[in-house]
Short mmCIF file of C-alpha atoms in Angstrom, two decimals:
data_model
loop_
_atom_site.label_atom_id
_atom_site.label_comp_id
_atom_site.label_asym_id
_atom_site.label_seq_id
_atom_site.Cartn_x
_atom_site.Cartn_y
_atom_site.Cartn_z
CA MET Z 1 0.07 0.75 0.05
CA GLU Z 2 0.95 3.11 -0.81
CA ASN Z 3 2.83 5.65 2.25
CA ARG Z 4 -0.33 8.28 3.20
CA LYS Z 5 1.02 11.58 3.07
CA LYS Z 6 0.45 13.32 6.23
CA VAL Z 7 -0.89 16.41 7.06
CA ALA Z 8 -1.21 18.29 10.05
CA PHE Z 9 -3.02 21.73 11.00
CA TYR Z 10 -3.15 25.63 13.49
CA THR Z 11 -4.91 27.13 13.78
CA LEU Z 12 -4.95 31.23 15.08
CA GLY Z 13 -7.41 33.47 16.00
CA CYS Z 14 -11.28 33.49 16.37
CA LYS Z 15 -13.43 30.33 17.06
CA LEU Z 16 -15.17 30.43 13.17
CA ASN Z 17 -11.33 29.56 12.10
CA PHE Z 18 -11.48 26.64 14.58
CA SER Z 19 -14.81 25.33 13.07
CA GLU Z 20 -13.55 26.70 9.01
CA THR Z 21 -10.44 24.41 9.91
CA SER Z 22 -12.17 21.10 10.91
CA THR Z 23 -13.80 21.80 7.76
CA ILE Z 24 -10.59 21.97 5.35
CA ALA Z 25 -9.28 18.95 7.47
CA ARG Z 26 -11.98 16.94 6.86
CA ASN Z 27 -11.53 17.92 3.21
CA PHE Z 28 -7.69 16.36 3.43
CA ASN Z 29 -9.21 13.00 5.05
CA ASP Z 30 -12.10 12.77 1.64
CA GLU Z 31 -8.67 12.99 -0.50
CA GLY Z 32 -6.34 10.34 1.14
CA PHE Z 33 -4.13 12.73 3.98
CA ASP Z 34 -3.62 11.82 7.26
CA ARG Z 35 -4.43 14.14 9.66
CA VAL Z 36 -1.11 14.58 12.00
CA ASP Z 37 -1.01 16.82 15.22
CA PHE Z 38 0.86 19.44 14.41
CA GLU Z 39 4.16 18.84 16.82
CA GLU Z 40 4.68 15.55 14.88
CA ILE Z 41 6.15 15.25 11.31
CA ALA Z 42 4.52 16.16 8.64
CA ASP Z 43 4.57 16.73 4.83
CA ILE Z 44 2.27 19.49 5.32
CA TYR Z 45 1.33 22.12 7.41
CA VAL Z 46 -2.20 24.22 6.89
CA ILE Z 47 -2.18 27.31 9.30
CA ASN Z 48 -5.11 29.10 9.64
CA THR Z 49 -4.30 33.20 9.97
CA CYS Z 50 -6.19 35.65 11.89
CA SER Z 51 -5.29 39.53 10.92
CA VAL Z 52 -7.30 41.13 14.47
CA THR Z 53 -4.29 42.09 16.11
CA GLU Z 54 -0.55 42.97 15.22
CA ASN Z 55 0.29 39.88 17.72
CA ALA Z 56 -0.92 37.13 15.04
CA ASP Z 57 0.81 38.67 12.30
CA LYS Z 58 4.15 37.80 14.51
CA GLN Z 59 2.97 34.12 15.72
CA PHE Z 60 2.29 33.19 11.93
CA LYS Z 61 6.01 33.91 11.54
CA GLN Z 62 6.87 32.19 14.63
CA VAL Z 63 4.35 28.72 13.57
CA VAL Z 64 5.93 29.35 10.22
CA ARG Z 65 9.62 28.47 11.65
CA LYS Z 66 8.46 25.51 14.41
CA ALA Z 67 6.99 23.34 11.12
CA MET Z 68 10.35 23.73 9.53
CA LYS Z 69 12.03 22.64 12.36
CA LEU Z 70 9.98 19.61 12.28
CA ASN Z 71 10.36 19.06 8.31
CA ASP Z 72 12.31 21.34 6.06
CA LYS Z 73 11.39 19.61 3.65
CA ALA Z 74 7.28 19.93 4.20
CA PHE Z 75 4.84 22.00 2.15
CA VAL Z 76 3.11 24.86 4.19
CA ALA Z 77 0.30 27.06 3.81
CA ALA Z 78 -1.23 29.77 5.19
CA VAL Z 79 -5.45 30.31 4.81
CA GLY Z 80 -7.42 33.26 6.49
CA CYS Z 81 -7.97 36.85 6.94
CA TYR Z 82 -4.24 37.62 7.30
CA ALA Z 83 -3.86 35.26 4.12
CA GLN Z 84 -6.91 37.27 2.08
CA LEU Z 85 -5.17 41.12 3.63
CA LYS Z 86 -1.93 40.64 3.08
CA PRO Z 87 -1.36 37.89 0.53
CA GLU Z 88 2.25 38.93 -0.54
CA GLU Z 89 3.68 39.79 2.93
CA LEU Z 90 2.99 36.11 4.02
CA ALA Z 91 4.10 34.61 0.95
CA ALA Z 92 7.82 36.18 1.29
CA VAL Z 93 7.96 34.39 4.67
CA ASP Z 94 10.86 31.51 4.12
CA GLY Z 95 9.29 28.86 4.28
CA VAL Z 96 6.02 29.75 3.30
CA ASP Z 97 4.76 27.96 -0.60
CA LEU Z 98 1.02 28.15 -0.63
CA VAL Z 99 -0.60 31.68 0.27
CA LEU Z 100 -4.85 30.49 -0.33
CA GLY Z 101 -7.48 33.66 -0.18
CA ALA Z 102 -11.19 34.04 1.55
CA THR Z 103 -12.77 31.80 -1.20
CA GLU Z 104 -9.65 29.15 -2.03
CA LYS Z 105 -9.38 28.13 0.70
CA PHE Z 106 -11.95 25.48 0.74
CA LYS Z 107 -10.67 24.03 -2.35
CA ILE Z 108 -6.85 23.85 -0.66
CA THR Z 109 -6.28 20.49 -1.99
CA ASP Z 110 -7.20 21.45 -5.65
CA TYR Z 111 -4.27 23.28 -5.23
CA ILE Z 112 -1.47 21.43 -4.22
CA HIS Z 113 -0.48 18.95 -7.49
CA ASP Z 114 3.26 18.47 -5.64
CA LEU Z 115 4.61 19.57 -2.49
CA SER Z 116 7.92 20.63 -4.15
CA LYS Z 117 9.31 23.34 -1.73
CA ASN Z 118 8.56 26.62 -3.71
CA ASP Z 119 11.50 29.69 -3.91
CA MET Z 120 8.87 32.09 -3.24
CA GLY Z 121 5.25 31.42 -2.22
CA GLU Z 122 2.55 30.71 -4.94
CA VAL Z 123 -0.69 33.08 -4.25
CA HIS Z 124 -3.96 32.41 -5.05
CA SER Z 125 -6.64 35.22 -3.30
CA CYS Z 126 -9.43 35.79 -4.72
CA GLU Z 127 -11.22 39.77 -4.71
CA ILE Z 128 -12.80 39.81 -1.99
CA ALA Z 129 -15.86 41.23 -4.06
CA GLU Z 130 -16.12 37.83 -5.02
CA ALA Z 131 -15.78 36.19 -1.45
CA ASP Z 132 -20.03 36.31 -2.12
CA PHE Z 133 -20.58 32.70 -1.49
CA TYR Z 134 -21.53 30.78 1.04
CA VAL Z 135 -19.75 27.27 2.78
CA GLY Z 136 -20.37 25.77 5.68
CA SER Z 137 -18.42 24.15 8.77
CA TYR Z 138 -18.29 23.07 12.01
CA SER Z 139 -15.52 21.71 14.33
CA ILE Z 140 -15.27 18.72 16.15
CA GLY Z 141 -11.64 18.79 18.54
CA ASP Z 142 -12.82 18.96 21.75
CA ARG Z 143 -15.08 15.97 22.61
CA THR Z 144 -17.60 18.14 25.12
CA ARG Z 145 -18.44 21.28 22.77
CA ALA Z 146 -18.43 21.84 18.88
CA PHE Z 147 -17.98 25.43 16.77
CA LEU Z 148 -21.16 25.61 14.06
CA LYS Z 149 -20.43 28.44 12.10
CA VAL Z 150 -23.88 30.12 10.72
CA GLN Z 151 -22.54 33.26 9.06
CA ASP Z 152 -19.64 34.63 7.59
CA GLY Z 153 -18.98 37.71 6.35
CA CYS Z 154 -20.36 41.45 7.50
CA ASP Z 155 -21.21 44.94 6.24
CA TYR Z 156 -20.79 46.55 9.01
CA LYS Z 157 -17.95 49.29 8.09
CA CYS Z 158 -17.07 50.19 11.60
CA THR Z 159 -13.41 52.16 11.71
CA TYR Z 160 -10.90 49.83 13.32
CA CYS Z 161 -12.15 46.53 11.56
CA THR Z 162 -10.38 44.70 8.46
CA ILE Z 163 -12.68 41.59 8.21
CA PRO Z 164 -14.94 43.21 5.74
CA LEU Z 165 -12.03 43.65 4.11
CA ALA Z 166 -10.92 39.65 4.78
CA ARG Z 167 -14.31 38.54 4.77
CA GLY Z 168 -15.95 39.60 2.18
CA ILE Z 169 -19.86 40.86 2.50
CA SER Z 170 -23.00 39.15 5.37
CA ARG Z 171 -23.88 35.41 3.95
CA SER Z 172 -25.69 33.03 6.15
CA ASP Z 173 -25.83 28.89 5.71
CA ALA Z 174 -29.63 28.48 4.48
CA LEU Z 175 -31.47 27.45 7.89
CA GLU Z 176 -31.30 23.70 6.74
CA ASN Z 177 -27.80 22.75 6.18
CA VAL Z 178 -27.61 24.07 9.65
CA LEU Z 179 -29.62 21.36 10.97
CA LYS Z 180 -28.28 19.98 8.88
CA ASN Z 181 -24.79 20.00 10.67
CA ALA Z 182 -25.96 20.00 14.11
CA LYS Z 183 -28.31 16.68 13.58
CA GLU Z 184 -24.50 15.30 12.15
CA ILE Z 185 -23.00 17.38 15.81
CA SER Z 186 -25.45 15.97 18.28
CA ALA Z 187 -24.81 12.33 16.81
CA GLN Z 188 -20.62 12.56 17.76
CA ASN Z 189 -22.29 12.62 21.83
CA ILE Z 190 -21.25 16.08 22.15
CA ARG Z 191 -22.63 17.50 24.31
CA GLU Z 192 -22.66 21.13 23.74
CA ILE Z 193 -22.74 23.09 20.31
CA VAL Z 194 -21.44 26.85 19.98
CA LEU Z 195 -23.19 29.12 17.49
CA THR Z 196 -20.59 31.04 15.60
CA GLY Z 197 -19.72 33.88 13.10
CA VAL Z 198 -18.88 36.68 12.12
CA ASN Z 199 -22.39 38.98 12.88
CA ILE Z 200 -23.76 36.43 13.81
CA GLY Z 201 -27.58 38.67 14.53
CA ASP Z 202 -26.67 39.51 10.60
CA TYR Z 203 -28.29 35.42 10.27
CA GLY Z 204 -30.71 35.42 7.27
CA LYS Z 205 -28.72 37.68 4.91
CA GLY Z 206 -27.40 35.81 2.16
CA GLU Z 207 -29.31 32.91 3.26
CA PHE Z 208 -29.84 32.71 -1.31
CA GLY Z 209 -26.61 34.45 -1.94
CA ASN Z 210 -28.35 37.75 -2.48
CA LYS Z 211 -29.59 39.88 0.69
CA LYS Z 212 -33.14 37.92 0.23
CA HIS Z 213 -33.74 36.80 3.86
CA GLU Z 214 -36.30 33.94 4.17
CA HIS Z 215 -35.09 33.65 7.86
CA THR Z 216 -34.10 35.88 10.41
CA PHE Z 217 -31.53 34.88 14.15
CA LEU Z 218 -35.03 34.12 15.94
CA ASP Z 219 -35.91 31.57 13.60
CA LEU Z 220 -32.20 30.13 13.42
CA VAL Z 221 -31.94 29.46 17.19
CA GLN Z 222 -36.55 28.39 17.52
CA ALA Z 223 -35.16 25.53 14.95
CA LEU Z 224 -31.94 24.85 16.96
CA ASP Z 225 -33.81 24.29 20.00
CA LYS Z 226 -36.42 22.12 18.40
CA VAL Z 227 -33.21 19.17 17.11
CA GLU Z 228 -32.92 15.87 18.99
CA GLY Z 229 -30.05 14.82 20.91
CA ILE Z 230 -28.39 18.90 21.45
CA GLU Z 231 -28.40 19.43 24.45
CA ARG Z 232 -26.70 22.82 25.07
CA LEU Z 233 -26.61 25.07 22.66
CA ARG Z 234 -24.95 28.65 23.92
CA ILE Z 235 -24.37 31.64 21.43
CA SER Z 236 -21.03 32.88 20.48
CA SER Z 237 -20.22 37.34 20.30
CA ILE Z 238 -23.33 39.14 19.11
CA GLU Z 239 -23.70 42.97 18.15
CA PRO Z 240 -25.89 44.59 21.10
CA ASN Z 241 -28.74 46.55 18.24
CA LEU Z 242 -28.61 42.48 16.77
CA LEU Z 243 -29.94 40.67 19.54
CA LYS Z 244 -33.65 41.02 19.84
CA ASN Z 245 -36.35 41.14 23.18
CA GLU Z 246 -37.66 38.73 21.72
CA THR Z 247 -34.12 36.69 20.81
CA ILE Z 248 -33.40 37.27 25.04
CA GLU Z 249 -37.47 35.80 25.68
CA PHE Z 250 -36.87 32.74 23.73
CA VAL Z 251 -33.11 32.06 25.69
CA SER Z 252 -34.83 32.64 28.65
CA ARG Z 253 -37.74 29.73 27.88
CA SER Z 254 -35.51 27.42 25.85
CA ARG Z 255 -35.12 23.97 26.42
CA THR Z 256 -31.32 24.08 24.77
CA PHE Z 257 -29.91 27.84 24.92
CA VAL Z 258 -27.87 28.72 27.70
CA PRO Z 259 -28.72 32.04 29.46
CA HIS Z 260 -25.46 32.86 28.74
CA PHE Z 261 -24.50 36.38 26.04
CA HIS Z 262 -21.12 38.05 24.88
CA ILE Z 263 -22.41 41.21 23.58
CA PRO Z 264 -19.86 43.85 22.35
CA LEU Z 265 -19.21 47.07 23.52
CA GLN Z 266 -16.11 48.62 21.96
CA SER Z 267 -16.65 51.83 24.56
CA GLY Z 268 -18.67 53.24 27.70
CA SER Z 269 -17.73 56.67 25.65
CA ASN Z 270 -21.29 57.17 22.86
CA ASP Z 271 -18.47 60.43 21.15
CA ILE Z 272 -16.23 57.53 20.56
CA LEU Z 273 -18.58 55.48 19.93
CA LYS Z 274 -19.75 57.44 16.84
CA LEU Z 275 -15.77 57.59 16.10
CA MET Z 276 -15.75 53.84 15.61
CA LYS Z 277 -19.21 54.24 13.05
CA ARG Z 278 -21.31 51.18 15.41
CA ARG Z 279 -24.86 50.39 14.93
CA TYR Z 280 -25.71 51.46 18.45
CA LEU Z 281 -25.25 54.55 21.67
CA ARG Z 282 -24.96 53.36 25.16
CA GLU Z 283 -27.59 53.63 26.06
CA VAL Z 284 -29.15 50.19 23.40
CA TYR Z 285 -26.61 48.08 25.32
CA THR Z 286 -28.17 49.22 29.09
CA ASP Z 287 -31.45 47.75 27.73
CA ARG Z 288 -29.80 44.98 26.84
CA VAL Z 289 -28.70 44.31 29.15
CA ASN Z 290 -31.25 45.37 32.18
CA LYS Z 291 -33.64 42.83 29.27
CA ILE Z 292 -31.49 39.53 29.90
CA ARG Z 293 -30.76 40.50 33.81
CA GLU Z 294 -35.07 41.51 34.10
CA VAL Z 295 -36.26 37.61 32.59
CA MET Z 296 -32.45 35.92 33.45
CA PRO Z 297 -31.64 37.15 36.60
CA HIS Z 298 -28.23 34.66 36.71
CA ALA Z 299 -27.19 34.53 33.87
CA CYS Z 300 -23.24 35.70 32.31
CA ILE Z 301 -23.12 38.65 30.26
CA GLY Z 302 -19.62 38.97 29.20
CA VAL Z 303 -18.02 42.31 27.47
CA ASP Z 304 -15.77 43.31 24.13
CA VAL Z 305 -14.14 46.67 24.88
CA ILE Z 306 -11.53 48.55 23.06
CA VAL Z 307 -9.17 50.71 25.13
CA GLY Z 308 -6.62 53.26 23.23
CA PHE Z 309 -9.05 53.93 19.91
CA PRO Z 310 -8.12 57.61 18.58
CA GLY Z 311 -9.38 60.49 20.02
CA GLU Z 312 -10.24 58.52 22.86
CA THR Z 313 -8.95 61.20 26.09
CA ASP Z 314 -8.65 59.68 29.78
CA GLU Z 315 -12.45 61.29 29.69
CA HIS Z 316 -13.29 58.43 27.54
CA PHE Z 317 -12.02 56.17 29.05
CA LEU Z 318 -12.79 57.16 32.49
CA GLU Z 319 -16.64 57.52 31.25
CA THR Z 320 -16.03 53.97 29.45
CA TYR Z 321 -14.29 52.57 33.21
CA HIS Z 322 -18.08 53.89 35.16
CA PHE Z 323 -20.05 52.78 32.38
CA LEU Z 324 -19.07 48.75 32.86
CA ASN Z 325 -18.16 49.54 36.52
CA GLU Z 326 -21.94 50.61 37.05
CA LEU Z 327 -23.34 47.58 34.72
CA GLU Z 328 -24.09 44.31 36.42
CA ILE Z 329 -22.03 42.38 34.06
CA SER Z 330 -20.06 39.23 34.56
CA TYR Z 331 -16.40 39.90 32.42
CA LEU Z 332 -14.56 41.38 30.13
CA HIS Z 333 -12.41 40.95 26.85
CA VAL Z 334 -10.37 43.58 27.18
CA PHE Z 335 -8.66 44.47 23.07
CA THR Z 336 -6.03 47.05 23.13
CA TYR Z 337 -6.37 48.57 20.15
CA SER Z 338 -3.31 48.35 17.15
CA GLU Z 339 -3.37 50.12 14.06
CA ARG Z 340 -4.18 47.96 10.84
CA ASP Z 341 -3.88 48.65 7.15
CA ASN Z 342 -6.96 50.41 5.06
CA THR Z 343 -8.67 51.09 8.15
CA GLU Z 344 -9.98 54.80 8.62
CA ALA Z 345 -9.44 54.85 11.93
CA ALA Z 346 -5.64 54.14 11.16
CA GLU Z 347 -5.63 57.77 9.77
CA MET Z 348 -7.25 58.93 12.17
CA GLU Z 349 -6.36 62.05 14.92
CA GLY Z 350 -5.58 61.86 18.64
CA VAL Z 351 -3.49 58.55 18.45
CA VAL Z 352 -3.11 57.04 22.39
CA PRO Z 353 0.84 56.26 22.93
CA SER Z 354 0.78 53.33 23.54
CA ASN Z 355 1.65 53.49 27.36
CA VAL Z 356 -1.41 55.21 28.07
CA ARG Z 357 -2.90 52.99 26.41
CA ALA Z 358 -1.49 49.79 28.33
CA LYS Z 359 -2.12 51.04 31.75
CA ARG Z 360 -6.33 51.52 30.09
CA SER Z 361 -5.95 47.76 29.33
CA LYS Z 362 -4.77 47.07 33.08
CA MET Z 363 -6.88 48.78 34.69
CA LEU Z 364 -10.08 46.97 33.00
CA ARG Z 365 -8.55 43.55 33.27
CA GLY Z 366 -8.19 44.46 37.14
CA LEU Z 367 -12.06 45.93 36.29
CA SER Z 368 -12.58 42.84 34.87
CA VAL Z 369 -10.73 40.09 37.66
CA LYS Z 370 -13.08 41.96 40.15
CA LYS Z 371 -16.93 41.86 38.18
CA ARG Z 372 -16.12 37.62 37.14
CA ARG Z 373 -15.68 37.27 40.51
CA ALA Z 374 -18.66 39.02 41.57
CA PHE Z 375 -20.81 37.30 39.38
CA TYR Z 376 -18.48 33.83 40.65
CA GLU Z 377 -20.35 35.00 44.30
CA SER Z 378 -23.29 35.65 43.34
CA GLN Z 379 -23.54 32.15 42.02
CA LEU Z 380 -22.48 29.88 45.06
CA GLY Z 381 -25.64 28.16 47.05
CA THR Z 382 -27.44 27.54 43.88
CA ASN Z 383 -27.38 24.72 42.44
CA ARG Z 384 -26.18 24.15 38.35
CA THR Z 385 -25.80 21.77 35.79
CA VAL Z 386 -22.16 21.36 34.90
CA LEU Z 387 -20.14 19.67 31.39
CA PHE Z 388 -17.43 18.27 32.80
CA GLU Z 389 -14.47 19.13 30.49
CA GLY Z 390 -11.37 16.53 29.17
CA GLU Z 391 -8.49 17.36 31.16
CA ASN Z 392 -6.97 16.65 34.11
CA LYS Z 393 -5.05 19.59 35.29
CA GLU Z 394 -3.32 19.02 38.80
CA GLY Z 395 -5.42 16.36 40.02
CA TYR Z 396 -8.46 17.76 38.68
CA ILE Z 397 -11.36 17.92 36.19
CA HIS Z 398 -12.34 21.45 35.13
CA GLY Z 399 -15.97 22.52 33.33
CA PHE Z 400 -18.45 24.84 32.77
CA THR Z 401 -22.14 25.49 33.94
CA GLU Z 402 -24.84 26.87 31.63
CA ASN Z 403 -24.10 30.11 32.98
CA TYR Z 404 -20.51 30.03 32.02
CA VAL Z 405 -19.92 29.80 35.36
CA LYS Z 406 -16.11 27.94 35.44
CA VAL Z 407 -15.58 24.89 38.61
CA LYS Z 408 -12.91 21.97 39.06
CA THR Z 409 -13.17 19.43 41.24
CA PRO Z 410 -11.06 15.84 42.32
CA TRP Z 411 -9.87 14.01 38.50
CA ASN Z 412 -12.43 11.41 38.03
CA PRO Z 413 -12.46 10.50 34.81
CA GLU Z 414 -16.07 8.83 34.54
CA LEU Z 415 -17.04 11.96 35.28
CA VAL Z 416 -15.54 13.59 31.23
CA ASN Z 417 -18.06 14.56 28.38
CA THR Z 418 -20.49 14.62 31.52
CA LEU Z 419 -23.70 16.44 32.35
CA GLN Z 420 -23.95 16.66 36.13
CA GLU Z 421 -26.39 18.30 38.60
CA ILE Z 422 -24.20 19.99 41.63
CA ASN Z 423 -23.97 22.80 44.23
CA LEU Z 424 -21.92 26.06 43.76
CA THR Z 425 -20.28 25.89 47.29
CA LYS Z 426 -16.86 28.00 47.23
CA ILE Z 427 -14.43 30.33 45.24
CA ASP Z 428 -10.59 28.55 44.95
CA GLU Z 429 -8.02 30.13 45.69
CA ASP Z 430 -7.41 30.16 41.28
CA GLY Z 431 -10.73 31.79 41.26
CA SER Z 432 -12.80 28.55 40.13
CA VAL Z 433 -15.42 27.45 41.83
CA ARG Z 434 -16.05 23.99 43.91
CA LEU Z 435 -18.73 22.04 44.51
CA GLU Z 436 -20.54 19.43 45.67
CA PHE Z 437 -22.39 16.75 43.30
CA LEU Z 438 -26.18 16.97 44.12
CA ASN Z 439 -26.61 13.24 42.56
CA LYS Z 440 -24.55 10.59 44.58
CA LEU Z 441 -24.01 8.94 41.79
CA ALA Z 442 -20.78 10.67 40.28
CA GLU Z 443 -19.15 11.27 44.37
CA ALA Z 444 -19.03 7.15 43.81
#
């Protein structure tokens, strides 16, 4: 039997990238390749890139070096957002043989004719206007949860963001296809599905390759809630202006959707939100949080926020800080603004010095620790359901409750990938929460 070629994958960036890497990996499998871990020697290394932070650019070079150390004759392909935005830059990185843009990445096996190294990376990258068709994908790697892509691209023109340049216009998967993928996932004993996309609240747009809408995000969650075999559904990041009251109310009564929302804010100052060209003001954000708290007092609410945007004065930053401090939210993801080529913000005046950006970031990270702790304390003494993960970390097994409280208990392999009824008892010194099992069988 001929020797099958080995392929390894490395994913930088978001959950959407992870779901797409999984789909690309399955294509290789269909073509007769064996997938191996990125730490192993392979014939092909595929790196799925990200363009959201400057760090992602540096990380890419490190990952290529790592692949070349493992096998200096290996064929290295770069796909994803950074590959679409700056293909020539990636092609020039020592060791890179092939760079594929937004539409080509799903046909990668068509481009790999022979695996001989190139002096310079070969580029196949479409004009982003051509990225107008939809490729459904989902990830299965971590046994306990899967990321299911339902939407791609974005029609918003936020002044700091390159995603529309990297991923094209907003377009969605057909509802029956999302449901088919969800059934495939649940058939593999996966307990939790996380819905992902670039702008998932925009779901429905481009379902037919044009702007015609048949379904909305609410239709999507209502249909998924009826799929047999799925035990938990989680909505990943959703824009505040697209998270409607009907959706929040539906989640509060839902069979499978969990009480956890991640809602990007980006700034608590209306002046800065306008400069960013966000599609809401902070009052809308307050309304969303209040609505969630009204129908799901125990819900977990995560917030994205950017510090150091051009024109952000100390007063603007303090406005954000106080706004978040007073809001009943559970944790923050803090991003330090970094200039991206071909964005409006990169040309704006009022550049914030990097030491000031770093200080503001540190302040908000401190606030996030305080918020998470207060949220965890509010949950002590309550009964919850936890989904346990598969890793033994220093003698403990970890998991998350439906409302995203991280818990730990002494390692027991029988708990892996199971849902258990528990009571939250106390906060451990590492910040996770200890528990008591309500079901005695779990302790046996």
